[in-house]
Amino acid sequence: MLPAAGGCMGTSSAPAAERSASPSASAAASPARVCAAPAAGPATAPAGAVTVDPSVVGDLAAKTRNSPARTTFWLRPGTHRLEPDRFAQVIPKEGDVYLGAPGAVLDGKGTNQYAFGGAARDVTLRHLTVQGFVAPQDEGVVNHDSADGWTIEHSTVQNNSGAGLMAGSRQRVLSNCLRANGQYGLNAYKNNGTVTGLLVKGNEITGNNTGDWERRKPGCGCTGGVKFWAVNGADVSGNWVHDNRGTGLWADTNNNDFRIESNLIEANDGAALIYETSYNAVIRDNVIRRNNLVDGRKNAVNGDSFPFATLYVSESGGEPRVRARTDKLEIYRNVLENNWSGITLWENADRFCNSPANTSSGVCTLLVPKASSCAQPKIASAPLLADCRWKTQRVDIHDNRFVLDLSAVGCTAKCDRMAVLANYGTYPEWSPYKGEGVAQAITLKQDNHWHDNTYVGPWKFVAKDPSAVFDFGQWQAAPYQQDKGSDLTARAGG
């Protein structure tokens, strides 16, 4: 049994419930309903703009080819089409601007793979609906080649295969509807490069992964609302991320310097947020509710005891040697309500640079430039013994509010966990991380702390391994000594 209200109170100067209340988190509860009420584009062509005619197939691509850089194109109302070839696409020139009139749609008609591609910088799309394109897996429809400096604003990108958008450096994704795309709403990935200075603000990101890729390729980790890969510097704020089939927001592999704030993340089949093999982030003032009910329940029914969480930190944390706006992974002033479990901090002892268990094959940590360096005998001693691992360290979880009503979630067990743990290292044969060393480190030695939080509901706590399940008092006691200054109210009937 968990203690009743007042059973384990902290000694901070204000109740945790008061500290957890945040105007920003409250604002995040009011979603930006971009898809239902998109902003209208200009009803007439701006001065100097080239007018694009929907009755002429391929008119947009042809006029782009025949116009100089930094031309503004105004698309008349109606459905615009490209030539009926799968590789037909618009290749902008540097600084080109595309404006859609009310009712302007660029439709791939299930034939064209890409809408806008090429390497031109500083291209702008506004007030345009892009739909019906059939990009392959992991590729995208708008900014297919991840060119830098693009702005996509007040547009609807929907019902495409692959990703609706790709991302380049300095890309601004503002107030768009990214809806019902086959894999992702946005895939922030640059082939053989790093995306820097990404802004994703005020968008509605919903219903993506219609292709159900995890069923088609189990374990691919290739689904959800947004996927970030090797992004250095991102601000993700004020978005409504909901009802995606899979994870809402997923930062996977060598991301760094993220601020994820004031978002409403709800009703995604998988986790609300995964921060995986990445570094240095601030996650604050978000409202996170009713996530992971589909995937969490499926895993529990299948007998898996792992604490699948709605906010999942996997081999990620603060690293002062990697330059960022913070040197921690700080999670604070968020409201998590009626999700499948809470926050899990995890390290896979067998996953490290150059290990065959590393699913990001061929990729090393940001501290070691070559994967081949992480091999015996040097990996068994400093500095590689530490630097060849992505570490869940320096994670600071505070001033959050965690609410759980089992009847609302529809479960009786395994949906009530807060966890910090690792597995027993066994693989590969030459691994220097065998045994309990990683589990001991993440639990007790890597500066991972919960404190000054508020819990409402029948929460349980897991430390070191999935079988070690504790009540609140045990969680606060030695050796774990977590959640100093926090309080818990076990809701009656929980």
GROMACS .gro file of C-alpha atoms in nm:
model
  494
    1MET     CA    1   0.000   0.000   0.000
    2LEU     CA    2   0.113   0.354  -0.069
    3PRO     CA    3   0.098   0.605   0.216
    4ALA     CA    4  -0.207   0.823   0.254
    5ALA     CA    5  -0.192   1.197   0.209
    6GLY     CA    6   0.069   1.351   0.438
    7GLY     CA    7   0.244   1.019   0.500
    8CYS     CA    8   0.572   1.122   0.335
    9MET     CA    9   0.579   1.496   0.306
   10GLY     CA   10   0.893   1.687   0.214
   11THR     CA   11   1.023   1.996   0.388
   12SER     CA   12   1.033   2.247   0.105
   13SER     CA   13   0.904   2.599   0.153
   14ALA     CA   14   0.589   2.553  -0.060
   15PRO     CA   15   0.370   2.249  -0.124
   16ALA     CA   16   0.469   2.058  -0.434
   17ALA     CA   17   0.119   2.107  -0.575
   18GLU     CA   18   0.173   2.482  -0.571
   19ARG     CA   19   0.522   2.460  -0.719
   20SER     CA   20   0.397   2.232  -0.996
   21ALA     CA   21   0.126   2.472  -1.109
   22SER     CA   22   0.256   2.655  -1.414
   23PRO     CA   23   0.093   2.916  -1.637
   24SER     CA   24   0.284   2.770  -1.932
   25ALA     CA   25   0.157   2.419  -1.862
   26SER     CA   26  -0.194   2.555  -1.832
   27ALA     CA   27  -0.156   2.728  -2.167
   28ALA     CA   28  -0.039   2.401  -2.323
   29ALA     CA   29  -0.376   2.248  -2.234
   30SER     CA   30  -0.541   2.478  -2.494
   31PRO     CA   31  -0.449   2.320  -2.827
   32ALA     CA   32  -0.377   2.504  -3.148
   33ARG     CA   33  -0.652   2.363  -3.370
   34VAL     CA   34  -0.468   2.428  -3.693
   35CYS     CA   35  -0.626   2.144  -3.891
   36ALA     CA   36  -0.982   2.254  -3.816
   37ALA     CA   37  -0.922   2.622  -3.891
   38PRO     CA   38  -0.617   2.676  -4.115
   39ALA     CA   39  -0.516   3.034  -4.182
   40ALA     CA   40  -0.623   3.150  -4.528
   41GLY     CA   41  -0.370   3.251  -4.787
   42PRO     CA   42  -0.385   3.563  -5.007
   43ALA     CA   43  -0.697   3.574  -5.227
   44THR     CA   44  -0.513   3.771  -5.497
   45ALA     CA   45  -0.160   3.748  -5.628
   46PRO     CA   46   0.090   3.971  -5.447
   47ALA     CA   47   0.261   4.234  -5.656
   48GLY     CA   48   0.529   4.081  -5.876
   49ALA     CA   49   0.423   3.721  -5.810
   50VAL     CA   50   0.408   3.458  -6.081
   51THR     CA   51   0.058   3.308  -6.103
   52VAL     CA   52   0.030   2.929  -6.126
   53ASP     CA   53  -0.269   2.779  -6.306
   54PRO     CA   54  -0.421   2.453  -6.172
   55SER     CA   55  -0.568   2.366  -6.511
   56VAL     CA   56  -0.219   2.323  -6.661
   57VAL     CA   57  -0.055   1.997  -6.552
   58GLY     CA   58   0.302   2.063  -6.438
   59ASP     CA   59   0.261   2.442  -6.443
   60LEU     CA   60   0.420   2.490  -6.099
   61ALA     CA   61   0.735   2.290  -6.179
   62ALA     CA   62   0.770   2.449  -6.524
   63LYS     CA   63   0.733   2.807  -6.401
   64THR     CA   64   0.981   2.737  -6.120
   65ARG     CA   65   1.236   2.615  -6.378
   66ASN     CA   66   1.183   2.919  -6.599
   67SER     CA   67   1.195   3.185  -6.327
   68PRO     CA   68   1.496   3.335  -6.150
   69ALA     CA   69   1.584   3.273  -5.787
   70ARG     CA   70   1.381   3.453  -5.519
   71THR     CA   71   1.062   3.448  -5.722
   72THR     CA   72   0.725   3.446  -5.545
   73PHE     CA   73   0.470   3.204  -5.688
   74TRP     CA   74   0.099   3.236  -5.615
   75LEU     CA   75  -0.104   2.920  -5.668
   76ARG     CA   76  -0.462   2.987  -5.776
   77PRO     CA   77  -0.750   2.806  -5.600
   78GLY     CA   78  -0.792   2.450  -5.723
   79THR     CA   79  -0.601   2.124  -5.745
   80HIS     CA   80  -0.253   2.156  -5.893
   81ARG     CA   81  -0.079   1.851  -6.039
   82LEU     CA   82   0.272   1.755  -6.147
   83GLU     CA   83   0.361   1.556  -6.454
   84PRO     CA   84   0.250   1.192  -6.411
   85ASP     CA   85   0.597   1.055  -6.340
   86ARG     CA   86   0.693   0.930  -5.996
   87PHE     CA   87   1.007   1.145  -5.987
   88ALA     CA   88   0.837   1.463  -6.116
   89GLN     CA   89   0.870   1.733  -5.849
   90VAL     CA   90   0.919   2.103  -5.795
   91ILE     CA   91   1.288   2.202  -5.763
   92PRO     CA   92   1.293   2.552  -5.613
   93LYS     CA   93   1.573   2.803  -5.652
   94GLU     CA   94   1.728   2.983  -5.357
   95GLY     CA   95   1.484   3.215  -5.181
   96ASP     CA   96   1.175   3.109  -5.379
   97VAL     CA   97   0.839   3.166  -5.209
   98TYR     CA   98   0.524   2.958  -5.271
   99LEU     CA   99   0.192   3.102  -5.157
  100GLY     CA  100  -0.138   2.919  -5.182
  101ALA     CA  101  -0.464   3.101  -5.241
  102PRO     CA  102  -0.763   2.978  -5.036
  103GLY     CA  103  -0.836   2.629  -5.170
  104ALA     CA  104  -0.499   2.577  -5.341
  105VAL     CA  105  -0.392   2.210  -5.326
  106LEU     CA  106  -0.085   2.039  -5.470
  107ASP     CA  107  -0.186   1.674  -5.517
  108GLY     CA  108   0.048   1.389  -5.605
  109LYS     CA  109  -0.250   1.176  -5.705
  110GLY     CA  110  -0.081   0.864  -5.568
  111THR     CA  111   0.181   0.885  -5.843
  112ASN     CA  112   0.445   1.145  -5.758
  113GLN     CA  113   0.685   1.058  -5.477
  114TYR     CA  114   0.801   1.409  -5.386
  115ALA     CA  115   0.644   1.754  -5.395
  116PHE     CA  116   0.940   1.987  -5.329
  117GLY     CA  117   1.304   1.876  -5.344
  118GLY     CA  118   1.653   1.994  -5.432
  119ALA     CA  119   1.929   2.173  -5.241
  120ALA     CA  120   1.815   2.536  -5.269
  121ARG     CA  121   1.829   2.728  -4.942
  122ASP     CA  122   1.580   2.962  -4.779
  123VAL     CA  123   1.268   2.845  -4.959
  124THR     CA  124   0.927   2.938  -4.814
  125LEU     CA  125   0.590   2.758  -4.838
  126ARG     CA  126   0.280   2.922  -4.693
  127HIS     CA  127  -0.094   2.850  -4.705
  128LEU     CA  128  -0.060   2.544  -4.927
  129THR     CA  129  -0.215   2.199  -4.894
  130VAL     CA  130   0.016   1.917  -5.007
  131GLN     CA  131  -0.138   1.572  -5.030
  132GLY     CA  132  -0.144   1.242  -5.216
  133PHE     CA  133   0.233   1.191  -5.256
  134VAL     CA  134   0.390   0.848  -5.214
  135ALA     CA  135   0.738   0.892  -5.068
  136PRO     CA  136   0.920   0.568  -4.976
  137GLN     CA  137   0.994   0.468  -4.616
  138ASP     CA  138   1.207   0.721  -4.426
  139GLU     CA  139   1.183   0.974  -4.710
  140GLY     CA  140   0.969   1.286  -4.720
  141VAL     CA  141   0.742   1.486  -4.947
  142VAL     CA  142   0.822   1.851  -4.870
  143ASN     CA  143   1.191   1.947  -4.861
  144HIS     CA  144   1.273   1.593  -4.965
  145ASP     CA  145   1.649   1.661  -4.973
  146SER     CA  146   1.665   1.836  -4.633
  147ALA     CA  147   1.787   2.169  -4.773
  148ASP     CA  148   1.868   2.441  -4.522
  149GLY     CA  149   1.678   2.748  -4.417
  150TRP     CA  150   1.329   2.649  -4.532
  151THR     CA  151   1.014   2.791  -4.376
  152ILE     CA  152   0.691   2.590  -4.390
  153GLU     CA  153   0.407   2.789  -4.239
  154HIS     CA  154   0.026   2.780  -4.226
  155SER     CA  155   0.021   2.478  -4.456
  156THR     CA  156  -0.154   2.142  -4.448
  157VAL     CA  157   0.055   1.837  -4.534
  158GLN     CA  158  -0.168   1.532  -4.523
  159ASN     CA  159  -0.243   1.187  -4.658
  160ASN     CA  160   0.103   1.123  -4.798
  161SER     CA  161   0.320   0.813  -4.770
  162GLY     CA  162   0.652   0.841  -4.588
  163ALA     CA  163   0.702   1.167  -4.400
  164GLY     CA  164   0.506   1.482  -4.472
  165LEU     CA  165   0.814   1.700  -4.415
  166MET     CA  166   1.188   1.651  -4.400
  167ALA     CA  167   1.407   1.906  -4.220
  168GLY     CA  168   1.726   2.094  -4.290
  169SER     CA  169   1.926   2.327  -4.069
  170ARG     CA  170   1.759   2.654  -3.965
  171GLN     CA  171   1.424   2.515  -4.074
  172ARG     CA  172   1.112   2.680  -3.934
  173VAL     CA  173   0.797   2.468  -3.914
  174LEU     CA  174   0.524   2.704  -3.795
  175SER     CA  175   0.150   2.665  -3.744
  176ASN     CA  176   0.099   2.377  -3.986
  177CYS     CA  177  -0.138   2.083  -3.993
  178LEU     CA  178   0.074   1.766  -4.033
  179ARG     CA  179  -0.197   1.503  -4.056
  180ALA     CA  180  -0.247   1.138  -4.150
  181ASN     CA  181   0.085   1.081  -4.321
  182GLY     CA  182   0.198   0.724  -4.374
  183GLN     CA  183   0.504   0.729  -4.147
  184TYR     CA  184   0.577   1.066  -3.983
  185GLY     CA  185   0.441   1.416  -3.986
  186LEU     CA  186   0.803   1.539  -3.980
  187ASN     CA  187   1.126   1.343  -4.020
  188ALA     CA  188   1.409   1.569  -3.900
  189TYR     CA  189   1.698   1.390  -4.067
  190LYS     CA  190   1.975   1.495  -4.304
  191ASN     CA  191   2.158   1.223  -4.493
  192ASN     CA  192   2.523   1.215  -4.380
  193GLY     CA  193   2.482   1.536  -4.186
  194THR     CA  194   2.347   1.718  -3.882
  195VAL     CA  195   2.039   1.938  -3.866
  196THR     CA  196   2.102   2.251  -3.659
  197GLY     CA  197   1.879   2.531  -3.535
  198LEU     CA  198   1.540   2.365  -3.592
  199LEU     CA  199   1.219   2.538  -3.482
  200VAL     CA  200   0.891   2.343  -3.462
  201LYS     CA  201   0.624   2.571  -3.317
  202GLY     CA  202   0.247   2.592  -3.303
  203ASN     CA  203   0.172   2.293  -3.525
  204GLU     CA  204  -0.101   2.032  -3.502
  205ILE     CA  205   0.061   1.691  -3.557
  206THR     CA  206  -0.203   1.421  -3.565
  207GLY     CA  207  -0.301   1.081  -3.700
  208ASN     CA  208   0.039   0.999  -3.852
  209ASN     CA  209   0.178   0.650  -3.920
  210THR     CA  210  -0.127   0.541  -4.113
  211GLY     CA  211   0.102   0.279  -4.269
  212ASP     CA  212   0.139   0.108  -3.929
  213TRP     CA  213   0.510   0.053  -3.983
  214GLU     CA  214   0.577  -0.125  -3.653
  215ARG     CA  215   0.342  -0.400  -3.764
  216ARG     CA  216   0.501  -0.421  -4.106
  217LYS     CA  217   0.858  -0.407  -3.968
  218PRO     CA  218   0.848  -0.506  -3.599
  219GLY     CA  219   1.105  -0.322  -3.391
  220CYS     CA  220   1.190  -0.071  -3.665
  221GLY     CA  221   1.143   0.229  -3.436
  222CYS     CA  222   1.027   0.419  -3.743
  223THR     CA  223   0.687   0.564  -3.657
  224GLY     CA  224   0.503   0.848  -3.493
  225GLY     CA  225   0.432   1.217  -3.508
  226VAL     CA  226   0.789   1.350  -3.534
  227LYS     CA  227   1.127   1.175  -3.548
  228PHE     CA  228   1.452   1.364  -3.480
  229TRP     CA  229   1.789   1.215  -3.577
  230ALA     CA  230   2.122   1.392  -3.516
  231VAL     CA  231   1.962   1.732  -3.457
  232ASN     CA  232   2.183   1.979  -3.272
  233GLY     CA  233   1.970   2.260  -3.133
  234ALA     CA  234   1.593   2.234  -3.154
  235ASP     CA  235   1.305   2.427  -3.005
  236VAL     CA  236   0.976   2.233  -3.005
  237SER     CA  237   0.703   2.445  -2.849
  238GLY     CA  238   0.332   2.511  -2.849
  239ASN     CA  239   0.243   2.209  -3.062
  240TRP     CA  240  -0.060   1.983  -3.029
  241VAL     CA  241   0.070   1.632  -3.084
  242HIS     CA  242  -0.217   1.386  -3.065
  243ASP     CA  243  -0.367   1.060  -3.184
  244ASN     CA  244  -0.059   0.944  -3.370
  245ARG     CA  245  -0.019   0.569  -3.419
  246GLY     CA  246   0.305   0.526  -3.228
  247THR     CA  247   0.519   0.776  -3.038
  248GLY     CA  248   0.430   1.145  -3.035
  249LEU     CA  249   0.780   1.300  -3.035
  250TRP     CA  250   1.088   1.079  -3.071
  251ALA     CA  251   1.448   1.206  -3.054
  252ASP     CA  252   1.664   0.912  -3.158
  253THR     CA  253   2.046   0.904  -3.176
  254ASN     CA  254   2.290   1.188  -3.110
  255ASN     CA  255   2.042   1.468  -3.073
  256ASN     CA  256   2.154   1.752  -2.849
  257ASP     CA  257   2.037   2.081  -2.701
  258PHE     CA  258   1.658   2.040  -2.719
  259ARG     CA  259   1.393   2.255  -2.557
  260ILE     CA  260   1.057   2.080  -2.559
  261GLU     CA  261   0.811   2.310  -2.388
  262SER     CA  262   0.449   2.417  -2.364
  263ASN     CA  263   0.319   2.137  -2.586
  264LEU     CA  264  -0.002   1.941  -2.546
  265ILE     CA  265   0.082   1.576  -2.611
  266GLU     CA  266  -0.214   1.344  -2.581
  267ALA     CA  267  -0.377   1.020  -2.693
  268ASN     CA  268  -0.080   0.887  -2.888
  269ASP     CA  269  -0.076   0.506  -2.913
  270GLY     CA  270   0.284   0.494  -2.791
  271ALA     CA  271   0.492   0.711  -2.562
  272ALA     CA  272   0.433   1.084  -2.560
  273LEU     CA  273   0.806   1.146  -2.580
  274ILE     CA  274   1.115   0.930  -2.624
  275TYR     CA  275   1.461   1.083  -2.577
  276GLU     CA  276   1.705   0.813  -2.688
  277THR     CA  277   2.087   0.796  -2.713
  278SER     CA  278   2.094   1.174  -2.702
  279TYR     CA  279   2.219   1.464  -2.490
  280ASN     CA  280   2.128   1.779  -2.297
  281ALA     CA  281   1.762   1.881  -2.304
  282VAL     CA  282   1.500   2.082  -2.119
  283ILE     CA  283   1.150   1.931  -2.113
  284ARG     CA  284   0.915   2.168  -1.934
  285ASP     CA  285   0.564   2.310  -1.907
  286ASN     CA  286   0.405   2.037  -2.119
  287VAL     CA  287   0.065   1.878  -2.063
  288ILE     CA  288   0.091   1.506  -2.132
  289ARG     CA  289  -0.222   1.293  -2.102
  290ARG     CA  290  -0.368   0.959  -2.212
  291ASN     CA  291  -0.057   0.844  -2.398
  292ASN     CA  292   0.079   0.491  -2.442
  293LEU     CA  293  -0.254   0.327  -2.358
  294VAL     CA  294  -0.243   0.111  -2.671
  295ASP     CA  295   0.122   0.004  -2.676
  296GLY     CA  296   0.163  -0.011  -2.299
  297ARG     CA  297  -0.141  -0.232  -2.256
  298LYS     CA  298  -0.030  -0.459  -2.541
  299ASN     CA  299   0.308  -0.516  -2.378
  300ALA     CA  300   0.152  -0.580  -2.037
  301VAL     CA  301  -0.096  -0.829  -2.180
  302ASN     CA  302   0.194  -1.009  -2.347
  303GLY     CA  303   0.354  -1.055  -2.005
  304ASP     CA  304   0.634  -0.800  -2.035
  305SER     CA  305   0.735  -0.663  -1.695
  306PHE     CA  306   0.935  -0.369  -1.832
  307PRO     CA  307   0.797  -0.032  -1.713
  308PHE     CA  308   0.694   0.109  -2.051
  309ALA     CA  309   0.645   0.477  -1.983
  310THR     CA  310   0.484   0.778  -2.140
  311LEU     CA  311   0.808   0.975  -2.108
  312TYR     CA  312   1.094   0.739  -2.186
  313VAL     CA  313   1.459   0.840  -2.145
  314SER     CA  314   1.680   0.573  -2.300
  315GLU     CA  315   2.060   0.603  -2.278
  316SER     CA  316   2.033   0.983  -2.268
  317GLY     CA  317   2.131   1.255  -2.027
  318GLY     CA  318   2.334   1.562  -1.950
  319GLU     CA  319   2.691   1.581  -2.078
  320PRO     CA  320   2.891   1.899  -2.001
  321ARG     CA  321   3.147   1.816  -2.271
  322VAL     CA  322   2.883   1.846  -2.544
  323ARG     CA  323   2.808   2.216  -2.593
  324ALA     CA  324   2.444   2.313  -2.535
  325ARG     CA  325   2.222   2.561  -2.351
  326THR     CA  326   2.214   2.317  -2.059
  327ASP     CA  327   2.443   2.044  -1.934
  328LYS     CA  328   2.160   1.837  -1.786
  329LEU     CA  329   1.847   1.662  -1.898
  330GLU     CA  330   1.592   1.858  -1.696
  331ILE     CA  331   1.225   1.757  -1.680
  332TYR     CA  332   1.012   2.001  -1.484
  333ARG     CA  333   0.677   2.179  -1.445
  334ASN     CA  334   0.501   1.921  -1.660
  335VAL     CA  335   0.158   1.773  -1.594
  336LEU     CA  336   0.127   1.402  -1.671
  337GLU     CA  337  -0.228   1.276  -1.634
  338ASN     CA  338  -0.373   0.927  -1.688
  339ASN     CA  339  -0.101   0.793  -1.911
  340TRP     CA  340   0.032   0.436  -1.911
  341SER     CA  341   0.296   0.485  -1.639
  342GLY     CA  342   0.512   0.792  -1.589
  343ILE     CA  343   0.884   0.842  -1.652
  344THR     CA  344   1.135   0.563  -1.709
  345LEU     CA  345   1.510   0.621  -1.709
  346TRP     CA  346   1.680   0.327  -1.879
  347GLU     CA  347   2.018   0.203  -1.995
  348ASN     CA  348   2.075  -0.110  -2.196
  349ALA     CA  349   2.404  -0.245  -2.065
  350ASP     CA  350   2.466  -0.424  -2.395
  351ARG     CA  351   2.409  -0.116  -2.612
  352PHE     CA  352   2.720   0.090  -2.668
  353CYS     CA  353   2.928   0.218  -2.959
  354ASN     CA  354   3.051  -0.069  -3.179
  355SER     CA  355   2.832  -0.326  -3.003
  356PRO     CA  356   2.621  -0.550  -3.225
  357ALA     CA  357   2.338  -0.475  -2.980
  358ASN     CA  358   2.343  -0.108  -3.082
  359THR     CA  359   2.043  -0.069  -3.312
  360SER     CA  360   2.191   0.258  -3.446
  361SER     CA  361   2.455   0.050  -3.619
  362GLY     CA  362   2.775   0.224  -3.724
  363VAL     CA  363   2.699   0.530  -3.512
  364CYS     CA  364   2.917   0.624  -3.217
  365THR     CA  365   2.869   0.864  -2.927
  366LEU     CA  366   2.944   1.234  -2.969
  367LEU     CA  367   3.251   1.181  -2.748
  368VAL     CA  368   3.420   0.920  -2.970
  369PRO     CA  369   3.454   1.003  -3.341
  370LYS     CA  370   3.512   0.649  -3.472
  371ALA     CA  371   3.308   0.344  -3.381
  372SER     CA  372   3.609   0.123  -3.441
  373SER     CA  373   3.783   0.292  -3.145
  374CYS     CA  374   3.542   0.118  -2.909
  375ALA     CA  375   3.707  -0.222  -2.914
  376GLN     CA  376   3.923  -0.434  -2.692
  377PRO     CA  377   4.160  -0.379  -2.531
  378LYS     CA  378   4.125   0.002  -2.514
  379ILE     CA  379   3.751   0.006  -2.441
  380ALA     CA  380   3.816  -0.164  -2.107
  381SER     CA  381   3.995   0.139  -1.963
  382ALA     CA  382   3.955   0.517  -1.942
  383PRO     CA  383   3.852   0.724  -2.124
  384LEU     CA  384   3.677   0.486  -2.364
  385LEU     CA  385   3.520   0.278  -2.090
  386ALA     CA  386   3.299   0.576  -2.012
  387ASP     CA  387   3.288   0.754  -2.346
  388CYS     CA  388   3.178   0.458  -2.561
  389ARG     CA  389   2.844   0.451  -2.376
  390TRP     CA  390   2.543   0.675  -2.418
  391LYS     CA  391   2.468   0.737  -2.050
  392THR     CA  392   2.147   0.815  -1.870
  393GLN     CA  393   2.303   1.063  -1.633
  394ARG     CA  394   2.244   1.407  -1.483
  395VAL     CA  395   1.866   1.374  -1.525
  396ASP     CA  396   1.679   1.615  -1.297
  397ILE     CA  397   1.303   1.548  -1.261
  398HIS     CA  398   1.130   1.805  -1.043
  399ASP     CA  399   0.819   2.013  -0.985
  400ASN     CA  400   0.601   1.792  -1.202
  401ARG     CA  401   0.249   1.672  -1.128
  402PHE     CA  402   0.174   1.304  -1.191
  403VAL     CA  403  -0.193   1.200  -1.180
  404LEU     CA  404  -0.316   0.843  -1.223
  405ASP     CA  405  -0.674   0.715  -1.206
  406LEU     CA  406  -0.668   0.343  -1.281
  407SER     CA  407  -1.031   0.340  -1.386
  408ALA     CA  408  -0.968   0.617  -1.639
  409VAL     CA  409  -0.664   0.436  -1.780
  410GLY     CA  410  -0.846   0.103  -1.774
  411CYS     CA  411  -0.585  -0.111  -1.602
  412THR     CA  412  -0.522  -0.291  -1.276
  413ALA     CA  413  -0.144  -0.338  -1.293
  414LYS     CA  414   0.177  -0.233  -1.470
  415CYS     CA  415   0.048   0.111  -1.570
  416ASP     CA  416   0.152   0.280  -1.245
  417ARG     CA  417   0.532   0.288  -1.262
  418MET     CA  418   0.807   0.545  -1.224
  419ALA     CA  419   1.143   0.381  -1.290
  420VAL     CA  420   1.521   0.401  -1.309
  421LEU     CA  421   1.685   0.077  -1.420
  422ALA     CA  422   1.911  -0.121  -1.651
  423ASN     CA  423   1.957  -0.480  -1.754
  424TYR     CA  424   2.230  -0.723  -1.648
  425GLY     CA  425   2.507  -0.695  -1.905
  426THR     CA  426   2.574  -1.013  -2.102
  427TYR     CA  427   2.661  -0.928  -2.464
  428PRO     CA  428   2.875  -0.927  -2.670
  429GLU     CA  429   3.139  -1.166  -2.536
  430TRP     CA  430   3.406  -0.892  -2.535
  431SER     CA  431   3.186  -0.632  -2.362
  432PRO     CA  432   3.347  -0.456  -2.063
  433TYR     CA  433   2.996  -0.381  -1.925
  434LYS     CA  434   2.889  -0.727  -1.816
  435GLY     CA  435   2.713  -0.782  -1.485
  436GLU     CA  436   2.534  -0.530  -1.264
  437GLY     CA  437   2.770  -0.236  -1.311
  438VAL     CA  438   2.546  -0.034  -1.544
  439ALA     CA  439   2.237  -0.099  -1.330
  440GLN     CA  440   2.422   0.018  -1.020
  441ALA     CA  441   2.552   0.326  -1.200
  442ILE     CA  442   2.222   0.451  -1.344
  443THR     CA  443   2.043   0.390  -1.015
  444LEU     CA  444   2.293   0.527  -0.765
  445LYS     CA  445   2.595   0.692  -0.927
  446GLN     CA  446   2.497   0.901  -1.229
  447ASP     CA  447   2.318   1.195  -1.064
  448ASN     CA  448   1.965   1.097  -1.165
  449HIS     CA  449   1.717   1.254  -0.926
  450TRP     CA  450   1.344   1.298  -0.872
  451HIS     CA  451   1.250   1.573  -0.623
  452ASP     CA  452   0.976   1.819  -0.534
  453ASN     CA  453   0.708   1.643  -0.737
  454THR     CA  454   0.340   1.584  -0.666
  455TYR     CA  455   0.184   1.240  -0.709
  456VAL     CA  456  -0.188   1.169  -0.709
  457GLY     CA  457  -0.287   0.805  -0.740
  458PRO     CA  458  -0.154   0.456  -0.662
  459TRP     CA  459   0.198   0.506  -0.792
  460LYS     CA  460   0.471   0.245  -0.761
  461PHE     CA  461   0.841   0.286  -0.815
  462VAL     CA  462   1.102   0.065  -0.981
  463ALA     CA  463   1.476   0.079  -0.926
  464LYS     CA  464   1.765  -0.118  -1.071
  465ASP     CA  465   1.563  -0.394  -1.242
  466PRO     CA  466   1.196  -0.455  -1.331
  467SER     CA  467   1.137  -0.696  -1.042
  468ALA     CA  468   1.232  -0.438  -0.777
  469VAL     CA  469   0.898  -0.258  -0.722
  470PHE     CA  470   0.868  -0.024  -0.424
  471ASP     CA  471   0.614   0.192  -0.249
  472PHE     CA  472   0.671   0.565  -0.201
  473GLY     CA  473   0.837   0.529   0.138
  474GLN     CA  474   1.086   0.273   0.009
  475TRP     CA  475   1.157   0.490  -0.294
  476GLN     CA  476   1.241   0.782  -0.066
  477ALA     CA  477   1.451   0.573   0.175
  478ALA     CA  478   1.811   0.452   0.140
  479PRO     CA  479   1.971   0.347  -0.082
  480TYR     CA  480   1.762   0.520  -0.353
  481GLN     CA  481   1.666   0.838  -0.168
  482GLN     CA  482   1.449   0.966  -0.450
  483ASP     CA  483   1.176   1.231  -0.445
  484LYS     CA  484   1.299   1.443  -0.157
  485GLY     CA  485   1.047   1.722  -0.100
  486SER     CA  486   0.774   1.541  -0.295
  487ASP     CA  487   0.433   1.431  -0.174
  488LEU     CA  488   0.189   1.159  -0.266
  489THR     CA  489  -0.185   1.123  -0.223
  490ALA     CA  490  -0.311   0.770  -0.282
  491ARG     CA  491  -0.652   0.828  -0.437
  492ALA     CA  492  -0.930   0.634  -0.267
  493GLY     CA  493  -1.045   0.343  -0.480
  494GLY     CA  494  -0.711   0.325  -0.667
   0.00000   0.00000   0.00000
